[in-house]
Amino acid sequence: MRGLTMRVKMISQEQFRKRLAEKENHLAITEKAQDVHRQFLPPGIKVVKTPKEILFPSWKEMYRFFFKERSWEIQEVEEKAFSDPTFLLLLPCEARAVVEVLDTNFLREDYRDTDYARRRARLNLVILGCPAQHPTCFCHLVGGSPVWRDGKSAFVLPWKEQFYVENDEVLFGEGDPVNTQEKREIESWEKALQEKLPPPLSPDFPEKLYAHFEDPEWQDIAFRCINCGACTFLCPTCYCFDLTVDGKLRGSMLRTWDSCMFPKFTLHASSHNPRPTGKERVRQRVMHKFSYFPIREKRYGCVGCGICREICPVNWDIKEAVERMVKRIDSRCDIN
Amino acid sequence: MYEEELHRLSVKLLDEVEYIIGYTSGTLPFRSRPFLCRKKEEVELLTFDHFSGSNLTRYLLSKDLREKKVAILAKGCDARTITVLLREGQIKRENVVVVGLPCYGMVSLRKLEKHFGSLRPQDFTWHLDTFTFQGKTQSIGPFLENTCQRCLYPNPPLFDYLVGSRVEYVPRERWKEDSLKRLEEISSEKRWEFFAQEFQRCIRCYACRNACPLCYCKECFAEAQRPYWLSPAATRSENLFFHAGRALHMAGRCVECGACERACPLEIPIALLPLKVEELVREHFTFEAGVSPDREPPLLTYRENDPNEFIK
């Protein structure tokens, strides 16, 4: 039987809080997860805005260079002793962003990002089930759910004054076994929860959206966007970056976050810009997450966490944009 | 506020202009959003409430609207922005119809959330400068945006039509809160600590810059490669340089609307620097941006007989 059953246990709320407090120096929690589970958490856990803050920081030196005796010398950047947390408590949507999108992009077979790989290998995800849906989230639309987990990472669910824990060995310690009765109850609760969720986008949406590239609707969808990078920088799945040579005779090669919302993102050296206005840039953001990436990788590039909707200075809303395109697609199938 | 009057006027205006740039209710509670009204059938969608904070004048500079005749809703600060944009030759007066909106200040969703916890829109009833929550009516003062708490121009100094009735003079002391004054009272070491900590959090998404209608440079110094002013790495010193640089570029131009601060996704009090710069401009040149269209902006004017030596 060994290896066939999933490692599950029940722990008390007290144990949950105590163990987290003990491991405080090795822990971080995302802001969203903190909002949902505040009542169970000990004070003082490091808070990060998104998992990207640890796995793919906003800037990094790739290497240093200097000019010496008529030639260029390249220097590796010494890795500081890692002080980043080894456990990250996060919500199912954010975990999906890591497992399904960031990992897919940075840990490809043909190209493996060494920095990301090293950080990812050190980080254990602890997925906290998310019973309360916030008005900004829409994980159901992109195939997620408030109890999504990858089956490998630890998963924790508040359950009747206790916590139901899957796949954890070190963080929470020993727990009580989960009896068949409880197991059945949790399963049927989860099933009922899944059934209550509104339906996801239709499986052919990415292909259909692709065909609507030239739809005039994009002009109006893009109107209010002011083309700042708040949404993309705080998006847990957005992974675009830029390289900058910082310094002349000595300096470093910098890798920094970049955003498809910025005009310079696609500006060519010839001064031609294939995405000259907000319309093209907004379309790119929606298309990449809901058409190009899904067609290529068979999964959405958006996890429906809703952080972009929450922080947008002008209430530009990606869910609304997608719903508008769904309507367009439904109303006239033959755009071409 | 004033919706009926606004709708009536808008129907009339659409005979004269192509678009009305206004607000409509957002997709989330407590949010109003910029809205481009094109047809008379859409007029009913126009709203104005305590969450209509966006400075719409930004859209006057967009490629699509620049050469068109448009009407725009303008609060006091927005009307001041229009005056500055006219003065700087960015827009043509004959292309813009200004619909003035007397304003009691915009309410900060973050302050509301901090005080009341999770919010349900149906629990709140909004009046002009008060609101009712669970049967208790209270002043909006403590919940106003930081910049609104300091506002000196609740009535637009420039307009073609005025909707609603003028706001009586609002003394600053009324709200008993002034983020800038609080900061001026502490020691410079403490102040440095404060700014260092705040700007360290900046991720340089440029939401502040893009929300600002007066940050219209084609190429921002922060992103320029030649010359290369600052590194794109979001470190404390580079961030501080960006925000200080922006504040100085705004000297004598900033209309204190607070768009930058409201736009910040990390809630960094960005407006403090430009606000302080404007206090200095007020003190040294008795000048306020966008208030009197005929006065020359002191920091944008060259004179051969300037009394200061360094300028020659």
PDB file of N, CA, C and O in Angstrom, chain A residues 49 58-59 135-136 219-220 223-230 233-234 244-247 254 256-257 262 264 277 309-311 313-317 320, chain B residues 26-28 31-36 38 54 58-59 63-65 203-207 210-211 219 223-225 228 231-235 263 265-266:
ATOM      1  N   LYS A  49       4.521  40.461  -2.137  1.00  0.00           N
ATOM      2  CA  LYS A  49       3.367  40.852  -2.940  1.00  0.00           C
ATOM      3  C   LYS A  49       2.934  39.683  -3.842  1.00  0.00           C
ATOM      4  O   LYS A  49       1.765  39.366  -3.926  1.00  0.00           O
ATOM      5  N   SER A  58      12.629  41.716  -9.241  1.00  0.00           N
ATOM      6  CA  SER A  58      12.448  42.796 -10.215  1.00  0.00           C
ATOM      7  C   SER A  58      13.746  43.183 -10.924  1.00  0.00           C
ATOM      8  O   SER A  58      13.714  43.691 -12.017  1.00  0.00           O
ATOM      9  N   TRP A  59      14.880  42.951 -10.289  1.00  0.00           N
ATOM     10  CA  TRP A  59      16.139  43.195 -11.004  1.00  0.00           C
ATOM     11  C   TRP A  59      17.205  42.258 -10.492  1.00  0.00           C
ATOM     12  O   TRP A  59      17.155  41.798  -9.362  1.00  0.00           O
ATOM     13  N   PRO A 135     -14.217  39.436  -4.403  1.00  0.00           N
ATOM     14  CA  PRO A 135     -14.938  39.915  -5.596  1.00  0.00           C
ATOM     15  C   PRO A 135     -14.035  40.121  -6.821  1.00  0.00           C
ATOM     16  O   PRO A 135     -14.537  40.189  -7.936  1.00  0.00           O
ATOM     17  N   THR A 136     -12.716  40.205  -6.607  1.00  0.00           N
ATOM     18  CA  THR A 136     -11.860  40.446  -7.771  1.00  0.00           C
ATOM     19  C   THR A 136     -11.386  39.163  -8.451  1.00  0.00           C
ATOM     20  O   THR A 136     -10.865  39.212  -9.551  1.00  0.00           O
ATOM     21  N   GLN A 219     -10.071  48.485 -29.909  1.00  0.00           N
ATOM     22  CA  GLN A 219      -9.884  49.934 -29.780  1.00  0.00           C
ATOM     23  C   GLN A 219     -10.605  50.449 -28.533  1.00  0.00           C
ATOM     24  O   GLN A 219     -10.056  51.199 -27.736  1.00  0.00           O
ATOM     25  N   ASP A 220     -11.863  50.020 -28.380  1.00  0.00           N
ATOM     26  CA  ASP A 220     -12.656  50.500 -27.265  1.00  0.00           C
ATOM     27  C   ASP A 220     -12.233  49.838 -25.954  1.00  0.00           C
ATOM     28  O   ASP A 220     -12.209  50.481 -24.906  1.00  0.00           O
ATOM     29  N   PHE A 223      -9.364  51.717 -24.515  1.00  0.00           N
ATOM     30  CA  PHE A 223      -9.446  53.165 -24.320  1.00  0.00           C
ATOM     31  C   PHE A 223      -8.901  53.679 -22.992  1.00  0.00           C
ATOM     32  O   PHE A 223      -8.044  54.534 -22.944  1.00  0.00           O
ATOM     33  N   ARG A 224      -9.382  53.143 -21.880  1.00  0.00           N
ATOM     34  CA  ARG A 224      -9.026  53.813 -20.626  1.00  0.00           C
ATOM     35  C   ARG A 224      -7.643  53.447 -20.096  1.00  0.00           C
ATOM     36  O   ARG A 224      -7.113  54.143 -19.241  1.00  0.00           O
ATOM     37  N   CYS A 225      -7.053  52.383 -20.611  1.00  0.00           N
ATOM     38  CA  CYS A 225      -5.734  51.961 -20.114  1.00  0.00           C
ATOM     39  C   CYS A 225      -4.710  53.071 -20.304  1.00  0.00           C
ATOM     40  O   CYS A 225      -4.622  53.675 -21.377  1.00  0.00           O
ATOM     41  N   ILE A 226      -3.941  53.353 -19.258  1.00  0.00           N
ATOM     42  CA  ILE A 226      -2.951  54.425 -19.357  1.00  0.00           C
ATOM     43  C   ILE A 226      -1.556  53.872 -19.631  1.00  0.00           C
ATOM     44  O   ILE A 226      -0.568  54.600 -19.559  1.00  0.00           O
ATOM     45  N   ASN A 227      -1.486  52.575 -19.917  1.00  0.00           N
ATOM     46  CA  ASN A 227      -0.216  51.946 -20.303  1.00  0.00           C
ATOM     47  C   ASN A 227       0.886  52.082 -19.257  1.00  0.00           C
ATOM     48  O   ASN A 227       2.046  52.334 -19.587  1.00  0.00           O
ATOM     49  N   CYS A 228       0.544  51.917 -18.003  1.00  0.00           N
ATOM     50  CA  CYS A 228       1.577  51.820 -16.974  1.00  0.00           C
ATOM     51  C   CYS A 228       1.865  50.334 -16.785  1.00  0.00           C
ATOM     52  O   CYS A 228       1.233  49.492 -17.405  1.00  0.00           O
ATOM     53  N   GLY A 229       2.795  50.017 -15.932  1.00  0.00           N
ATOM     54  CA  GLY A 229       3.160  48.611 -15.793  1.00  0.00           C
ATOM     55  C   GLY A 229       2.691  47.999 -14.483  1.00  0.00           C
ATOM     56  O   GLY A 229       3.172  46.943 -14.081  1.00  0.00           O
ATOM     57  N   ALA A 230       1.737  48.640 -13.809  1.00  0.00           N
ATOM     58  CA  ALA A 230       1.317  48.139 -12.498  1.00  0.00           C
ATOM     59  C   ALA A 230       0.772  46.708 -12.600  1.00  0.00           C
ATOM     60  O   ALA A 230       1.145  45.838 -11.820  1.00  0.00           O
ATOM     61  N   PHE A 233       3.619  44.125 -13.640  1.00  0.00           N
ATOM     62  CA  PHE A 233       4.650  43.929 -12.624  1.00  0.00           C
ATOM     63  C   PHE A 233       4.114  43.146 -11.429  1.00  0.00           C
ATOM     64  O   PHE A 233       4.844  42.397 -10.793  1.00  0.00           O
ATOM     65  N   LEU A 234       2.836  43.334 -11.115  1.00  0.00           N
ATOM     66  CA  LEU A 234       2.285  42.623  -9.964  1.00  0.00           C
ATOM     67  C   LEU A 234       1.594  41.324 -10.357  1.00  0.00           C
ATOM     68  O   LEU A 234       1.189  40.542  -9.502  1.00  0.00           O
ATOM     69  N   THR A 244      19.815  45.356 -19.742  1.00  0.00           N
ATOM     70  CA  THR A 244      20.390  46.689 -19.883  1.00  0.00           C
ATOM     71  C   THR A 244      21.869  46.624 -19.527  1.00  0.00           C
ATOM     72  O   THR A 244      22.239  46.018 -18.522  1.00  0.00           O
ATOM     73  N   VAL A 245      22.694  47.247 -20.362  1.00  0.00           N
ATOM     74  CA  VAL A 245      24.103  47.374 -20.021  1.00  0.00           C
ATOM     75  C   VAL A 245      24.232  48.608 -19.127  1.00  0.00           C
ATOM     76  O   VAL A 245      24.014  49.724 -19.565  1.00  0.00           O
ATOM     77  N   ASP A 246      24.529  48.384 -17.877  1.00  0.00           N
ATOM     78  CA  ASP A 246      24.566  49.469 -16.903  1.00  0.00           C
ATOM     79  C   ASP A 246      26.023  49.841 -16.638  1.00  0.00           C
ATOM     80  O   ASP A 246      26.721  49.133 -15.913  1.00  0.00           O
ATOM     81  N   GLY A 247      26.498  50.916 -17.239  1.00  0.00           N
ATOM     82  CA  GLY A 247      27.887  51.320 -17.076  1.00  0.00           C
ATOM     83  C   GLY A 247      28.607  51.307 -18.408  1.00  0.00           C
ATOM     84  O   GLY A 247      28.135  50.681 -19.365  1.00  0.00           O
ATOM     85  N   LEU A 254      22.233  44.064 -16.513  1.00  0.00           N
ATOM     86  CA  LEU A 254      21.094  43.979 -15.598  1.00  0.00           C
ATOM     87  C   LEU A 254      19.918  43.292 -16.265  1.00  0.00           C
ATOM     88  O   LEU A 254      19.622  43.543 -17.430  1.00  0.00           O
ATOM     89  N   THR A 256      15.957  43.210 -15.733  1.00  0.00           N
ATOM     90  CA  THR A 256      14.872  43.852 -14.981  1.00  0.00           C
ATOM     91  C   THR A 256      13.531  43.465 -15.593  1.00  0.00           C
ATOM     92  O   THR A 256      13.454  43.126 -16.773  1.00  0.00           O
ATOM     93  N   TRP A 257      12.480  43.540 -14.781  1.00  0.00           N
ATOM     94  CA  TRP A 257      11.134  43.291 -15.300  1.00  0.00           C
ATOM     95  C   TRP A 257      10.858  44.263 -16.434  1.00  0.00           C
ATOM     96  O   TRP A 257      11.276  45.421 -16.395  1.00  0.00           O
ATOM     97  N   PHE A 262       4.501  49.062 -21.985  1.00  0.00           N
ATOM     98  CA  PHE A 262       5.388  50.199 -22.264  1.00  0.00           C
ATOM     99  C   PHE A 262       5.661  50.323 -23.758  1.00  0.00           C
ATOM    100  O   PHE A 262       5.932  49.314 -24.423  1.00  0.00           O
ATOM    101  N   LYS A 264       8.274  51.276 -25.212  1.00  0.00           N
ATOM    102  CA  LYS A 264       9.619  50.835 -25.561  1.00  0.00           C
ATOM    103  C   LYS A 264       9.781  49.325 -25.637  1.00  0.00           C
ATOM    104  O   LYS A 264      10.795  48.842 -26.119  1.00  0.00           O
ATOM    105  N   THR A 277       0.450  51.964 -30.467  1.00  0.00           N
ATOM    106  CA  THR A 277      -0.511  52.629 -29.575  1.00  0.00           C
ATOM    107  C   THR A 277      -1.023  51.665 -28.503  1.00  0.00           C
ATOM    108  O   THR A 277      -0.756  50.469 -28.539  1.00  0.00           O
ATOM    109  N   ARG A 309      -6.868  43.610 -11.467  1.00  0.00           N
ATOM    110  CA  ARG A 309      -8.132  44.347 -11.387  1.00  0.00           C
ATOM    111  C   ARG A 309      -8.140  45.203 -10.126  1.00  0.00           C
ATOM    112  O   ARG A 309      -8.678  46.306 -10.107  1.00  0.00           O
ATOM    113  N   GLU A 310      -7.580  44.648  -9.085  1.00  0.00           N
ATOM    114  CA  GLU A 310      -7.601  45.325  -7.800  1.00  0.00           C
ATOM    115  C   GLU A 310      -6.782  46.610  -7.816  1.00  0.00           C
ATOM    116  O   GLU A 310      -7.171  47.608  -7.239  1.00  0.00           O
ATOM    117  N   ILE A 311      -5.618  46.581  -8.474  1.00  0.00           N
ATOM    118  CA  ILE A 311      -4.706  47.718  -8.362  1.00  0.00           C
ATOM    119  C   ILE A 311      -4.764  48.680  -9.548  1.00  0.00           C
ATOM    120  O   ILE A 311      -4.134  49.728  -9.501  1.00  0.00           O
ATOM    121  N   PRO A 313      -5.143  51.660 -11.724  1.00  0.00           N
ATOM    122  CA  PRO A 313      -5.508  53.029 -11.372  1.00  0.00           C
ATOM    123  C   PRO A 313      -6.767  53.526 -12.077  1.00  0.00           C
ATOM    124  O   PRO A 313      -7.394  54.472 -11.619  1.00  0.00           O
ATOM    125  N   VAL A 314      -7.138  52.914 -13.207  1.00  0.00           N
ATOM    126  CA  VAL A 314      -8.306  53.399 -13.940  1.00  0.00           C
ATOM    127  C   VAL A 314      -9.385  52.327 -14.092  1.00  0.00           C
ATOM    128  O   VAL A 314     -10.291  52.477 -14.896  1.00  0.00           O
ATOM    129  N   ASN A 315      -9.273  51.260 -13.274  1.00  0.00           N
ATOM    130  CA  ASN A 315     -10.249  50.180 -13.306  1.00  0.00           C
ATOM    131  C   ASN A 315     -10.368  49.560 -14.710  1.00  0.00           C
ATOM    132  O   ASN A 315     -11.442  49.246 -15.185  1.00  0.00           O
ATOM    133  N   TRP A 316      -9.243  49.399 -15.394  1.00  0.00           N
ATOM    134  CA  TRP A 316      -9.233  48.594 -16.620  1.00  0.00           C
ATOM    135  C   TRP A 316      -9.309  47.155 -16.140  1.00  0.00           C
ATOM    136  O   TRP A 316      -8.589  46.774 -15.220  1.00  0.00           O
ATOM    137  N   ASP A 317     -10.163  46.355 -16.768  1.00  0.00           N
ATOM    138  CA  ASP A 317     -10.486  45.082 -16.154  1.00  0.00           C
ATOM    139  C   ASP A 317     -10.290  43.950 -17.147  1.00  0.00           C
ATOM    140  O   ASP A 317     -10.989  43.865 -18.157  1.00  0.00           O
ATOM    141  N   GLU A 320     -13.366  41.722 -17.667  1.00  0.00           N
ATOM    142  CA  GLU A 320     -14.352  42.382 -18.514  1.00  0.00           C
ATOM    143  C   GLU A 320     -13.932  42.290 -19.985  1.00  0.00           C
ATOM    144  O   GLU A 320     -14.746  42.009 -20.868  1.00  0.00           O
TER     145      GLU A 320
ATOM    146  N   GLY B  26     -17.624  51.613 -12.101  1.00  0.00           N
ATOM    147  CA  GLY B  26     -16.623  50.611 -12.459  1.00  0.00           C
ATOM    148  C   GLY B  26     -17.144  49.197 -12.380  1.00  0.00           C
ATOM    149  O   GLY B  26     -18.315  48.955 -12.072  1.00  0.00           O
ATOM    150  N   THR B  27     -16.255  48.235 -12.639  1.00  0.00           N
ATOM    151  CA  THR B  27     -16.639  46.826 -12.592  1.00  0.00           C
ATOM    152  C   THR B  27     -16.541  46.278 -11.174  1.00  0.00           C
ATOM    153  O   THR B  27     -16.925  45.151 -10.923  1.00  0.00           O
ATOM    154  N   LEU B  28     -15.986  47.056 -10.261  1.00  0.00           N
ATOM    155  CA  LEU B  28     -15.855  46.636  -8.873  1.00  0.00           C
ATOM    156  C   LEU B  28     -16.493  47.697  -7.990  1.00  0.00           C
ATOM    157  O   LEU B  28     -16.575  48.859  -8.383  1.00  0.00           O
ATOM    158  N   ARG B  31     -15.577  51.913  -7.177  1.00  0.00           N
ATOM    159  CA  ARG B  31     -14.648  52.383  -8.206  1.00  0.00           C
ATOM    160  C   ARG B  31     -15.427  53.021  -9.334  1.00  0.00           C
ATOM    161  O   ARG B  31     -16.378  52.442  -9.845  1.00  0.00           O
ATOM    162  N   SER B  32     -14.999  54.221  -9.701  1.00  0.00           N
ATOM    163  CA  SER B  32     -15.511  54.835 -10.912  1.00  0.00           C
ATOM    164  C   SER B  32     -14.381  54.836 -11.905  1.00  0.00           C
ATOM    165  O   SER B  32     -13.223  54.826 -11.520  1.00  0.00           O
ATOM    166  N   ARG B  33     -14.739  54.804 -13.183  1.00  0.00           N
ATOM    167  CA  ARG B  33     -13.690  54.670 -14.177  1.00  0.00           C
ATOM    168  C   ARG B  33     -13.871  55.683 -15.292  1.00  0.00           C
ATOM    169  O   ARG B  33     -14.982  56.128 -15.556  1.00  0.00           O
ATOM    170  N   PRO B  34     -12.772  56.043 -15.956  1.00  0.00           N
ATOM    171  CA  PRO B  34     -12.870  56.948 -17.101  1.00  0.00           C
ATOM    172  C   PRO B  34     -13.767  56.339 -18.172  1.00  0.00           C
ATOM    173  O   PRO B  34     -13.761  55.127 -18.382  1.00  0.00           O
ATOM    174  N   PHE B  35     -14.521  57.182 -18.837  1.00  0.00           N
ATOM    175  CA  PHE B  35     -15.505  56.700 -19.803  1.00  0.00           C
ATOM    176  C   PHE B  35     -15.601  57.682 -20.955  1.00  0.00           C
ATOM    177  O   PHE B  35     -15.652  58.896 -20.751  1.00  0.00           O
ATOM    178  N   LEU B  36     -15.609  57.137 -22.179  1.00  0.00           N
ATOM    179  CA  LEU B  36     -15.722  57.964 -23.362  1.00  0.00           C
ATOM    180  C   LEU B  36     -17.152  57.853 -23.872  1.00  0.00           C
ATOM    181  O   LEU B  36     -17.558  56.820 -24.386  1.00  0.00           O
ATOM    182  N   ARG B  38     -19.960  58.604 -26.441  1.00  0.00           N
ATOM    183  CA  ARG B  38     -19.962  58.950 -27.870  1.00  0.00           C
ATOM    184  C   ARG B  38     -21.347  59.306 -28.379  1.00  0.00           C
ATOM    185  O   ARG B  38     -21.484  60.071 -29.316  1.00  0.00           O
ATOM    186  N   SER B  54      -9.826  59.786 -10.957  1.00  0.00           N
ATOM    187  CA  SER B  54      -8.914  59.879 -12.107  1.00  0.00           C
ATOM    188  C   SER B  54      -8.903  61.299 -12.676  1.00  0.00           C
ATOM    189  O   SER B  54      -9.949  61.902 -12.855  1.00  0.00           O
ATOM    190  N   ARG B  58      -5.656  63.636 -18.841  1.00  0.00           N
ATOM    191  CA  ARG B  58      -4.677  62.770 -19.465  1.00  0.00           C
ATOM    192  C   ARG B  58      -5.124  62.311 -20.846  1.00  0.00           C
ATOM    193  O   ARG B  58      -4.346  62.192 -21.759  1.00  0.00           O
ATOM    194  N   TYR B  59      -6.438  62.055 -20.954  1.00  0.00           N
ATOM    195  CA  TYR B  59      -6.962  61.521 -22.211  1.00  0.00           C
ATOM    196  C   TYR B  59      -7.027  62.585 -23.309  1.00  0.00           C
ATOM    197  O   TYR B  59      -7.145  62.248 -24.478  1.00  0.00           O
ATOM    198  N   LYS B  63      -3.554  60.201 -28.706  1.00  0.00           N
ATOM    199  CA  LYS B  63      -3.452  60.377 -30.150  1.00  0.00           C
ATOM    200  C   LYS B  63      -4.822  60.540 -30.796  1.00  0.00           C
ATOM    201  O   LYS B  63      -5.020  61.371 -31.677  1.00  0.00           O
ATOM    202  N   ASP B  64      -5.782  59.720 -30.331  1.00  0.00           N
ATOM    203  CA  ASP B  64      -7.085  59.699 -30.979  1.00  0.00           C
ATOM    204  C   ASP B  64      -7.923  60.936 -30.682  1.00  0.00           C
ATOM    205  O   ASP B  64      -8.796  61.292 -31.454  1.00  0.00           O
ATOM    206  N   LEU B  65      -7.686  61.545 -29.526  1.00  0.00           N
ATOM    207  CA  LEU B  65      -8.572  62.636 -29.122  1.00  0.00           C
ATOM    208  C   LEU B  65      -7.949  64.017 -29.310  1.00  0.00           C
ATOM    209  O   LEU B  65      -8.634  65.019 -29.247  1.00  0.00           O
ATOM    210  N   ILE B 203       8.512  49.641  -7.365  1.00  0.00           N
ATOM    211  CA  ILE B 203       8.937  48.644  -8.356  1.00  0.00           C
ATOM    212  C   ILE B 203       9.097  49.269  -9.735  1.00  0.00           C
ATOM    213  O   ILE B 203       9.279  48.571 -10.723  1.00  0.00           O
ATOM    214  N   ARG B 204       8.945  50.584  -9.784  1.00  0.00           N
ATOM    215  CA  ARG B 204       9.113  51.338 -11.035  1.00  0.00           C
ATOM    216  C   ARG B 204       8.191  50.840 -12.150  1.00  0.00           C
ATOM    217  O   ARG B 204       8.611  50.589 -13.278  1.00  0.00           O
ATOM    218  N   CYS B 205       6.914  50.732 -11.807  1.00  0.00           N
ATOM    219  CA  CYS B 205       5.919  50.362 -12.815  1.00  0.00           C
ATOM    220  C   CYS B 205       5.470  51.598 -13.570  1.00  0.00           C
ATOM    221  O   CYS B 205       4.766  51.501 -14.570  1.00  0.00           O
ATOM    222  N   TYR B 206       5.836  52.761 -13.060  1.00  0.00           N
ATOM    223  CA  TYR B 206       5.518  54.052 -13.690  1.00  0.00           C
ATOM    224  C   TYR B 206       4.025  54.344 -13.758  1.00  0.00           C
ATOM    225  O   TYR B 206       3.581  55.100 -14.613  1.00  0.00           O
ATOM    226  N   ALA B 207       3.256  53.754 -12.852  1.00  0.00           N
ATOM    227  CA  ALA B 207       1.829  54.074 -12.791  1.00  0.00           C
ATOM    228  C   ALA B 207       1.653  55.540 -12.405  1.00  0.00           C
ATOM    229  O   ALA B 207       0.774  56.230 -12.919  1.00  0.00           O
ATOM    230  N   ASN B 210       2.411  57.683 -15.478  1.00  0.00           N
ATOM    231  CA  ASN B 210       1.416  57.564 -16.535  1.00  0.00           C
ATOM    232  C   ASN B 210       0.048  58.092 -16.125  1.00  0.00           C
ATOM    233  O   ASN B 210      -0.739  58.475 -16.976  1.00  0.00           O
ATOM    234  N   ALA B 211      -0.227  58.113 -14.827  1.00  0.00           N
ATOM    235  CA  ALA B 211      -1.504  58.656 -14.373  1.00  0.00           C
ATOM    236  C   ALA B 211      -1.453  60.176 -14.366  1.00  0.00           C
ATOM    237  O   ALA B 211      -2.489  60.834 -14.383  1.00  0.00           O
ATOM    238  N   GLU B 219       9.702  60.861 -24.370  1.00  0.00           N
ATOM    239  CA  GLU B 219      10.611  59.892 -23.762  1.00  0.00           C
ATOM    240  C   GLU B 219      10.936  60.369 -22.355  1.00  0.00           C
ATOM    241  O   GLU B 219      11.465  61.457 -22.165  1.00  0.00           O
ATOM    242  N   GLU B 223      13.577  56.406 -18.607  1.00  0.00           N
ATOM    243  CA  GLU B 223      13.734  55.287 -19.535  1.00  0.00           C
ATOM    244  C   GLU B 223      14.714  55.590 -20.660  1.00  0.00           C
ATOM    245  O   GLU B 223      14.967  54.732 -21.498  1.00  0.00           O
ATOM    246  N   ALA B 224      15.223  56.808 -20.685  1.00  0.00           N
ATOM    247  CA  ALA B 224      16.128  57.202 -21.768  1.00  0.00           C
ATOM    248  C   ALA B 224      17.415  56.381 -21.707  1.00  0.00           C
ATOM    249  O   ALA B 224      17.928  56.090 -20.629  1.00  0.00           O
ATOM    250  N   GLN B 225      17.919  55.990 -22.876  1.00  0.00           N
ATOM    251  CA  GLN B 225      19.181  55.264 -22.935  1.00  0.00           C
ATOM    252  C   GLN B 225      20.341  56.199 -23.275  1.00  0.00           C
ATOM    253  O   GLN B 225      21.459  55.991 -22.837  1.00  0.00           O
ATOM    254  N   TYR B 228      21.977  58.282 -20.567  1.00  0.00           N
ATOM    255  CA  TYR B 228      21.512  57.265 -19.629  1.00  0.00           C
ATOM    256  C   TYR B 228      21.511  57.881 -18.239  1.00  0.00           C
ATOM    257  O   TYR B 228      22.559  58.067 -17.645  1.00  0.00           O
ATOM    258  N   SER B 231      19.549  53.845 -13.805  1.00  0.00           N
ATOM    259  CA  SER B 231      19.476  52.423 -14.096  1.00  0.00           C
ATOM    260  C   SER B 231      18.054  51.921 -13.881  1.00  0.00           C
ATOM    261  O   SER B 231      17.331  52.423 -13.027  1.00  0.00           O
ATOM    262  N   PRO B 232      17.633  50.949 -14.678  1.00  0.00           N
ATOM    263  CA  PRO B 232      16.276  50.431 -14.514  1.00  0.00           C
ATOM    264  C   PRO B 232      16.101  49.560 -13.263  1.00  0.00           C
ATOM    265  O   PRO B 232      14.974  49.199 -12.929  1.00  0.00           O
ATOM    266  N   ALA B 233      17.196  49.232 -12.585  1.00  0.00           N
ATOM    267  CA  ALA B 233      17.077  48.403 -11.382  1.00  0.00           C
ATOM    268  C   ALA B 233      16.363  49.202 -10.295  1.00  0.00           C
ATOM    269  O   ALA B 233      16.732  50.332  -9.999  1.00  0.00           O
ATOM    270  N   ALA B 234      15.340  48.600  -9.715  1.00  0.00           N
ATOM    271  CA  ALA B 234      14.539  49.311  -8.712  1.00  0.00           C
ATOM    272  C   ALA B 234      15.230  49.268  -7.351  1.00  0.00           C
ATOM    273  O   ALA B 234      14.762  48.641  -6.415  1.00  0.00           O
ATOM    274  N   THR B 235      16.370  49.953  -7.256  1.00  0.00           N
ATOM    275  CA  THR B 235      17.049  50.039  -5.965  1.00  0.00           C
ATOM    276  C   THR B 235      16.612  51.324  -5.278  1.00  0.00           C
ATOM    277  O   THR B 235      16.056  52.209  -5.914  1.00  0.00           O
ATOM    278  N   ALA B 263      -2.596  56.287  -8.008  1.00  0.00           N
ATOM    279  CA  ALA B 263      -2.280  55.244  -8.992  1.00  0.00           C
ATOM    280  C   ALA B 263      -1.333  54.201  -8.423  1.00  0.00           C
ATOM    281  O   ALA B 263      -1.295  53.083  -8.907  1.00  0.00           O
ATOM    282  N   PRO B 265       0.301  51.216  -7.016  1.00  0.00           N
ATOM    283  CA  PRO B 265      -0.250  49.940  -6.550  1.00  0.00           C
ATOM    284  C   PRO B 265       0.319  49.522  -5.201  1.00  0.00           C
ATOM    285  O   PRO B 265      -0.213  48.635  -4.550  1.00  0.00           O
ATOM    286  N   LEU B 266       1.419  50.154  -4.782  1.00  0.00           N
ATOM    287  CA  LEU B 266       2.033  49.771  -3.515  1.00  0.00           C
ATOM    288  C   LEU B 266       1.758  50.791  -2.412  1.00  0.00           C
ATOM    289  O   LEU B 266       2.356  50.744  -1.348  1.00  0.00           O
TER     290      LEU B 266
END
